[in-house]
């Protein structure tokens, strides 16, 4: 079975030193948290995920979910594990205390999610989707809907889903056909078929709360005519008890490449009773509350699986002996050197390590922006944080999952032939992580969103705000000799980003097809630049801490060495990506269709 050690010290560094969450007095509720409390929460999650969730990951993958007599049966052990999850209160961490939540900030919740995903991505999806349903109802639902559903969703007594996709429409929600017919009692009869519904049916809870996109009879054409409905699997009586089954079912289970322990269903709604969430024809706005929550969660899936894959690849590289280092024997007491001594193995491991740690810091920053957008006492600061979080949503979903999958492939490669064998667990990590590049908006869609909406439609306002942050970091460290290698890498990445931005803003107006041709490379540049920003901030903090004196000099020196590798290895990629945008985009647009 794969091993896992929760990166608690790294979480402490990001929260306490890099983001200073315990000094955020202007954020409502942050004064209620201290390092001892947060450390205890994170350690509790670490213990639960390592002891309970991890042992079920491989067996859940082999057994998978089954559809028997119209009901989904989850893998052996999942029911007991889920009940322990609920009993321990892990479902309530970041939810509103008014509905039974603990009210912890998102910046803490993201690291709990990372640990859950590292140890069992398929299992973690059941409560993960529930949190998205909670967020949509909490933000857009009526008081009646909140009182009916939120306490049960927060506690984990019920789970939730999101039902968007239909077989003929996919990402183009304007084409959806599911209908909502008004009833005399104010409810709606929902009829239609949805596909690829994660956690659509299961045996973990007594009820499942489906959030469903559908169109009313008088709906305007296109996405402006979409409404959102809450449709429970089991109807709820006036006293809050469960009543009769609703007229919906899981028609089939998808046979998937990975995440076998999570039920991915085709859902049929046959006049199922639903209630409107928010206003008619405003469903897309409400659904994006779920989608944006889910996109952060999917990015964390990428990071979580990449982290456990790296930990196992590193352990294997230290243990596996084969050949000698090119410069001579490094472990003469052994029959051969460990493969950790070989340059290409070291390259792959360092690539994974620097990506994981930099991404963890970026995920923390993204979550803090989300907290600021909701909790900041200054409305203007809250708006700025919201804009930055929106800008980086395609990065934490698209860029991160792209690179996390590649990191999992590298980790598998470290194992050689053993990485291809199921018992080591590496091929499961590759299969599981692959879906993160596809669902909740494919990464190509994320890139289009980044360039089309976040860069061009608002004239790059959010990007300009972030660029000022980058320039401020550079300026305050310009005179520090130890910071030069990190500043040089950040300035190179930021410079390539600036040139790529100039190319797109200048040429896309004349040829909009350039947006699609260049968007993926642009997303990668911004992603690398964002990690370079986080690594430069990390280096700044490490240098200051070492200078002030610390008993953990080795920890901070490791951060500096990893930051330097990132700048030299990852940072070098932005120039080629920028040249690709400038030189190949018009070729992509102009290539003759018949020549493909």
Coordinates of C-alpha atoms in Angstrom, one line a residue, residues 18-407:
X18 CA 3.8 33.3 4.3
X19 CA 0.1 34.4 4.7
X20 CA 0.2 35.6 8.3
X21 CA -3.4 34.5 8.8
X22 CA -3.2 35.1 12.6
X23 CA -2.5 38.8 12.0
X24 CA -5.6 39.3 9.7
X25 CA -7.6 41.4 12.2
X26 CA -9.5 43.1 9.4
X27 CA -11.1 39.8 8.4
X28 CA -14.3 38.9 10.3
X29 CA -13.8 35.9 12.6
X30 CA -10.1 35.5 12.1
X31 CA -9.4 36.8 15.6
X32 CA -11.1 33.6 16.9
X33 CA -8.3 31.4 15.5
X34 CA -4.8 30.7 16.9
X35 CA -2.0 28.4 15.8
X36 CA -2.8 25.8 18.5
X37 CA -6.4 25.4 17.3
X38 CA -5.6 25.3 13.6
X39 CA -2.6 22.9 14.2
X40 CA -4.9 20.6 16.2
X41 CA -7.6 20.6 13.4
X42 CA -5.0 19.9 10.7
X43 CA -3.4 17.1 12.7
X44 CA -6.8 15.6 13.4
X45 CA -7.6 15.6 9.6
X46 CA -4.1 14.1 9.0
X47 CA -4.7 11.3 11.4
X48 CA -8.2 10.5 10.0
X49 CA -7.1 10.6 6.4
X50 CA -4.0 8.5 6.9
X51 CA -5.6 5.9 9.2
X52 CA -9.1 5.6 7.8
X53 CA -9.2 6.9 4.2
X54 CA -5.8 5.8 2.8
X55 CA -6.3 2.0 3.5
X56 CA -9.5 2.2 1.4
X57 CA -8.0 3.9 -1.6
X58 CA -6.6 0.9 -3.4
X59 CA -9.3 -1.5 -2.4
X60 CA -12.0 1.0 -3.5
X61 CA -10.3 1.4 -6.8
X62 CA -10.4 -2.4 -7.4
X63 CA -13.9 -3.0 -6.2
X64 CA -15.5 0.2 -7.5
X65 CA -19.2 1.1 -7.2
X66 CA -22.0 -1.2 -8.3
X67 CA -25.6 -0.5 -9.4
X68 CA -27.9 -3.2 -7.9
X69 CA -31.7 -3.1 -8.3
X70 CA -31.5 0.6 -9.1
X71 CA -29.3 1.5 -6.1
X72 CA -25.6 2.3 -6.0
X73 CA -23.4 0.3 -3.6
X74 CA -20.1 1.9 -2.7
X75 CA -16.9 -0.2 -2.0
X76 CA -16.5 -2.1 1.2
X77 CA -15.6 0.1 4.1
X78 CA -16.8 3.4 2.6
X79 CA -20.0 3.4 4.7
X80 CA -18.2 3.0 8.0
X81 CA -15.5 5.5 7.0
X82 CA -18.1 8.1 6.0
X83 CA -19.9 7.7 9.3
X84 CA -16.6 8.3 11.2
X85 CA -16.0 11.3 9.0
X86 CA -19.3 12.8 10.0
X87 CA -19.0 11.8 13.6
X88 CA -15.6 13.5 13.8
X89 CA -17.1 16.8 12.5
X90 CA -14.8 17.0 9.4
X91 CA -17.8 17.9 7.2
X92 CA -18.5 21.1 9.2
X93 CA -15.1 22.8 9.1
X94 CA -15.6 25.8 6.9
X95 CA -19.4 26.0 7.1
X96 CA -21.6 28.8 8.6
X97 CA -22.0 28.3 12.4
X98 CA -25.6 29.3 12.0
X99 CA -26.2 26.0 10.4
X100 CA -23.9 23.9 12.5
X101 CA -20.6 24.7 10.9
X102 CA -17.3 25.5 12.7
X103 CA -16.8 28.7 10.7
X104 CA -13.1 28.0 9.9
X105 CA -11.7 30.1 7.0
X106 CA -11.3 28.7 3.5
X107 CA -7.5 29.1 3.9
X108 CA -7.6 26.3 6.5
X109 CA -10.1 24.2 4.6
X110 CA -8.1 23.9 1.5
X111 CA -5.3 22.0 3.3
X112 CA -7.9 19.7 4.9
X113 CA -9.1 19.0 1.3
X114 CA -5.6 18.4 0.1
X115 CA -5.1 15.7 2.7
X116 CA -8.4 14.1 1.9
X117 CA -7.6 14.0 -1.8
X118 CA -4.1 12.7 -1.3
X119 CA -5.3 9.7 0.7
X120 CA -8.5 8.9 -1.2
X121 CA -9.7 11.1 -4.0
X122 CA -12.8 9.0 -4.9
X123 CA -14.0 9.0 -1.3
X124 CA -13.3 12.7 -0.8
X125 CA -15.5 13.6 -3.7
X126 CA -18.7 12.6 -1.7
X127 CA -18.3 15.4 0.9
X128 CA -16.6 17.7 -1.6
X129 CA -19.7 17.9 -3.9
X130 CA -21.8 18.4 -0.8
X131 CA -19.9 21.5 0.1
X132 CA -20.6 22.9 -3.3
X133 CA -24.4 22.3 -2.9
X134 CA -24.2 23.9 0.5
X135 CA -22.5 27.0 -0.9
X136 CA -25.1 27.5 -3.7
X137 CA -28.1 27.2 -1.3
X138 CA -26.3 29.3 1.4
X139 CA -25.6 32.1 -1.1
X140 CA -28.7 32.0 -3.3
X141 CA -31.4 30.0 -1.6
X142 CA -34.5 31.4 0.3
X143 CA -34.7 31.2 4.0
X144 CA -37.1 28.2 3.6
X145 CA -34.6 26.3 1.5
X146 CA -31.8 27.1 4.0
X147 CA -33.8 25.9 6.9
X148 CA -34.8 22.7 5.1
X149 CA -31.4 21.7 3.7
X150 CA -28.4 23.4 5.2
X151 CA -28.1 21.8 8.6
X152 CA -28.3 18.3 7.1
X153 CA -25.8 19.2 4.4
X154 CA -23.4 20.8 6.8
X155 CA -23.4 17.9 9.2
X156 CA -23.0 15.4 6.4
X157 CA -26.2 13.6 7.3
X158 CA -27.2 14.3 3.7
X159 CA -24.9 14.7 0.7
X160 CA -25.3 17.0 -2.4
X161 CA -24.5 16.9 -6.1
X162 CA -24.5 19.3 -9.1
X163 CA -26.3 18.3 -12.3
X164 CA -25.2 20.3 -15.3
X165 CA -24.1 18.1 -18.1
X166 CA -26.4 16.5 -20.8
X167 CA -25.2 14.1 -23.5
X168 CA -25.8 16.5 -26.4
X169 CA -24.6 19.8 -24.8
X170 CA -21.5 19.3 -22.6
X171 CA -20.0 22.6 -21.8
X172 CA -22.5 24.5 -24.0
X173 CA -25.2 24.8 -21.3
X174 CA -27.3 26.9 -23.7
X175 CA -28.3 23.6 -25.4
X176 CA -29.7 21.9 -22.3
X177 CA -33.1 20.3 -22.6
X178 CA -34.1 19.4 -19.0
X179 CA -37.5 21.0 -18.3
X180 CA -39.1 22.5 -15.2
X181 CA -42.9 22.7 -15.2
X182 CA -44.5 24.9 -12.5
X183 CA -46.9 23.2 -10.2
X184 CA -49.9 24.6 -8.4
X185 CA -48.2 24.3 -5.0
X186 CA -45.2 26.4 -6.1
X187 CA -42.9 23.4 -6.8
X188 CA -41.7 22.3 -10.2
X189 CA -41.7 19.0 -12.0
X190 CA -38.2 18.4 -13.3
X191 CA -37.8 16.1 -16.3
X192 CA -34.7 15.3 -18.2
X193 CA -31.4 13.3 -18.2
X194 CA -28.1 14.4 -16.8
X195 CA -24.8 12.5 -17.4
X196 CA -21.4 12.4 -15.6
X197 CA -23.0 13.2 -12.2
X198 CA -20.4 12.5 -9.5
X199 CA -21.9 11.0 -6.3
X200 CA -25.2 10.9 -8.1
X201 CA -26.4 7.9 -6.0
X202 CA -24.8 6.0 -3.2
X203 CA -25.5 4.2 0.1
X204 CA -23.6 6.5 2.4
X205 CA -26.5 8.7 3.5
X206 CA -30.3 8.5 3.7
X207 CA -30.8 11.4 1.3
X208 CA -29.0 13.1 -1.6
X209 CA -29.7 16.7 -2.5
X210 CA -29.4 17.3 -6.2
X211 CA -28.8 20.8 -7.6
X212 CA -30.2 20.7 -11.2
X213 CA -30.1 23.1 -14.1
X214 CA -33.3 23.2 -16.1
X215 CA -35.5 25.6 -18.2
X216 CA -38.9 26.9 -17.4
X217 CA -41.5 26.9 -20.2
X218 CA -41.2 30.7 -20.7
X219 CA -37.4 30.7 -20.5
X220 CA -35.5 33.0 -22.9
X221 CA -33.2 31.3 -25.4
X222 CA -29.6 30.5 -24.4
X223 CA -28.0 30.6 -21.0
X224 CA -30.2 33.5 -20.0
X225 CA -33.0 31.0 -19.7
X226 CA -31.4 28.6 -17.3
X227 CA -32.8 28.2 -13.7
X228 CA -31.5 26.2 -10.8
X229 CA -33.5 23.8 -8.7
X230 CA -33.0 21.7 -5.6
X231 CA -34.3 18.2 -6.2
X232 CA -33.9 15.7 -3.3
X233 CA -33.7 12.0 -3.8
X234 CA -36.2 11.5 -0.9
X235 CA -38.9 14.1 -0.4
X236 CA -39.0 16.0 2.9
X237 CA -42.1 16.3 5.0
X238 CA -43.2 19.5 6.7
X239 CA -41.7 18.4 10.0
X240 CA -38.3 17.8 8.4
X241 CA -38.6 14.0 8.3
X242 CA -38.0 12.0 5.2
X243 CA -41.1 11.1 3.1
X244 CA -41.6 9.3 -0.2
X245 CA -38.9 8.7 -2.8
X246 CA -38.8 11.4 -5.5
X247 CA -39.2 10.3 -9.1
X248 CA -35.6 10.3 -10.0
X249 CA -33.0 7.5 -10.3
X250 CA -29.5 6.6 -11.3
X251 CA -30.1 4.9 -14.7
X252 CA -26.5 3.6 -15.0
X253 CA -23.0 3.9 -13.8
X254 CA -20.2 5.2 -16.0
X255 CA -17.2 2.8 -16.5
X256 CA -14.3 5.1 -16.0
X257 CA -10.6 5.3 -16.3
X258 CA -10.2 6.2 -12.6
X259 CA -11.9 7.3 -9.3
X260 CA -13.7 4.0 -9.3
X261 CA -14.7 4.4 -5.7
X262 CA -16.9 7.4 -6.6
X263 CA -20.2 6.8 -8.3
X264 CA -20.5 8.7 -11.6
X265 CA -24.1 8.3 -12.7
X266 CA -26.5 8.9 -15.5
X267 CA -29.4 10.5 -13.7
X268 CA -33.0 10.4 -14.9
X269 CA -35.5 12.9 -13.6
X270 CA -39.1 12.0 -14.4
X271 CA -41.4 14.8 -13.2
X272 CA -39.3 14.9 -10.0
X273 CA -40.4 17.5 -7.5
X274 CA -38.0 20.4 -7.2
X275 CA -37.8 23.9 -5.7
X276 CA -36.3 27.0 -7.3
X277 CA -33.0 28.3 -6.0
X278 CA -32.9 32.1 -6.4
X279 CA -34.8 33.8 -9.2
X280 CA -36.1 32.3 -12.4
X281 CA -33.6 32.3 -15.3
X282 CA -30.8 33.2 -12.9
X283 CA -29.6 29.6 -12.5
X284 CA -26.2 30.0 -14.2
X285 CA -25.2 32.7 -11.7
X286 CA -26.2 30.4 -8.8
X287 CA -24.5 27.4 -10.4
X288 CA -21.3 29.2 -10.8
X289 CA -21.1 29.5 -7.0
X290 CA -20.9 25.7 -7.0
X291 CA -18.6 25.7 -10.0
X292 CA -16.1 28.1 -8.6
X293 CA -16.0 26.2 -5.4
X294 CA -15.6 23.0 -7.3
X295 CA -12.8 24.4 -9.5
X296 CA -10.8 25.2 -6.4
X297 CA -11.5 21.7 -5.2
X298 CA -10.4 20.1 -8.5
X299 CA -7.2 22.0 -8.3
X300 CA -6.6 20.7 -4.8
X301 CA -7.3 17.2 -6.2
X302 CA -4.4 17.7 -8.6
X303 CA -2.1 18.9 -5.8
X304 CA -3.2 16.2 -3.4
X305 CA -2.6 13.3 -5.8
X306 CA 0.6 14.8 -7.0
X307 CA 1.8 15.1 -3.4
X308 CA 1.2 11.4 -2.5
X309 CA 2.7 10.3 -5.8
X310 CA 5.8 12.3 -5.1
X311 CA 6.2 11.0 -1.5
X312 CA 6.0 7.4 -2.8
X313 CA 8.4 8.1 -5.7
X314 CA 10.9 9.6 -3.3
X315 CA 10.7 6.7 -0.9
X316 CA 11.2 4.3 -3.8
X317 CA 14.1 6.2 -5.2
X318 CA 15.9 6.1 -1.9
X319 CA 15.3 2.4 -1.5
X320 CA 15.8 1.0 -5.0
X321 CA 19.4 0.3 -5.9
X322 CA 20.5 0.1 -9.5
X323 CA 23.8 1.0 -11.3
X324 CA 26.3 3.6 -10.1
X325 CA 26.3 7.3 -10.3
X326 CA 28.1 8.6 -13.4
X327 CA 30.8 10.3 -11.2
X328 CA 31.5 7.1 -9.3
X329 CA 30.0 5.0 -6.5
X330 CA 28.1 7.2 -4.0
X331 CA 27.1 4.2 -1.7
X332 CA 30.1 1.8 -2.0
X333 CA 28.8 -0.2 1.0
X334 CA 25.8 -1.3 -1.3
X335 CA 25.9 -3.5 -4.3
X336 CA 24.7 -0.5 -6.3
X337 CA 23.7 3.1 -5.7
X338 CA 20.1 4.1 -5.0
X339 CA 18.5 5.5 -8.1
X340 CA 18.2 8.8 -6.2
X341 CA 21.8 9.3 -7.3
X342 CA 20.9 9.4 -11.0
X343 CA 20.5 12.8 -12.5
X344 CA 17.2 12.2 -14.4
X345 CA 15.5 10.7 -11.4
X346 CA 16.6 13.7 -9.4
X347 CA 15.2 16.0 -12.1
X348 CA 11.8 14.4 -12.0
X349 CA 11.7 14.4 -8.2
X350 CA 12.8 18.0 -7.9
X351 CA 10.2 19.0 -10.6
X352 CA 7.5 17.4 -8.5
X353 CA 8.7 18.8 -5.2
X354 CA 9.1 22.4 -6.4
X355 CA 5.7 22.2 -8.1
X356 CA 3.9 20.8 -5.1
X357 CA 5.3 23.2 -2.5
X358 CA 4.8 26.2 -4.8
X359 CA 1.3 25.2 -5.6
X360 CA 0.4 24.6 -2.0
X361 CA 1.4 28.2 -1.3
X362 CA -0.6 29.5 -4.2
X363 CA -3.7 27.5 -3.1
X364 CA -3.4 29.1 0.3
X365 CA -3.2 32.5 -1.3
X366 CA -6.2 31.8 -3.5
X367 CA -8.2 30.7 -0.5
X368 CA -7.2 33.8 1.5
X369 CA -8.4 36.0 -1.4
X370 CA -11.8 34.1 -1.2
X371 CA -11.9 34.7 2.6
X372 CA -11.0 38.4 2.1
X373 CA -13.8 38.7 -0.5
X374 CA -16.4 37.6 2.1
X375 CA -14.9 38.7 5.4
X376 CA -12.9 41.9 4.9
X377 CA -14.2 44.9 6.8
X378 CA -13.3 47.2 3.9
X379 CA -15.6 46.8 0.9
X380 CA -13.0 48.0 -1.6
X381 CA -10.4 45.5 -0.3
X382 CA -13.1 42.8 -0.5
X383 CA -13.8 43.7 -4.2
X384 CA -10.0 43.6 -5.1
X385 CA -9.7 40.2 -3.4
X386 CA -12.7 38.9 -5.4
X387 CA -11.2 40.1 -8.7
X388 CA -7.9 38.4 -7.9
X389 CA -9.6 35.1 -6.9
X390 CA -11.6 35.2 -10.2
X391 CA -8.4 35.8 -12.2
X392 CA -6.6 32.9 -10.6
X393 CA -9.5 30.4 -10.7
X394 CA -8.5 29.1 -14.2
X395 CA -4.9 28.8 -12.9
X396 CA -5.7 26.8 -9.8
X397 CA -8.0 24.6 -11.8
X398 CA -6.4 24.5 -15.3
X399 CA -2.7 25.1 -14.9
X400 CA -2.4 23.1 -11.6
X401 CA -4.2 20.0 -12.8
X402 CA -2.3 20.0 -16.1
X403 CA 1.0 20.0 -14.3
X404 CA -0.1 17.8 -11.5
X405 CA -1.0 15.0 -13.9
X406 CA 2.5 15.4 -15.5
X407 CA 4.0 15.2 -12.0

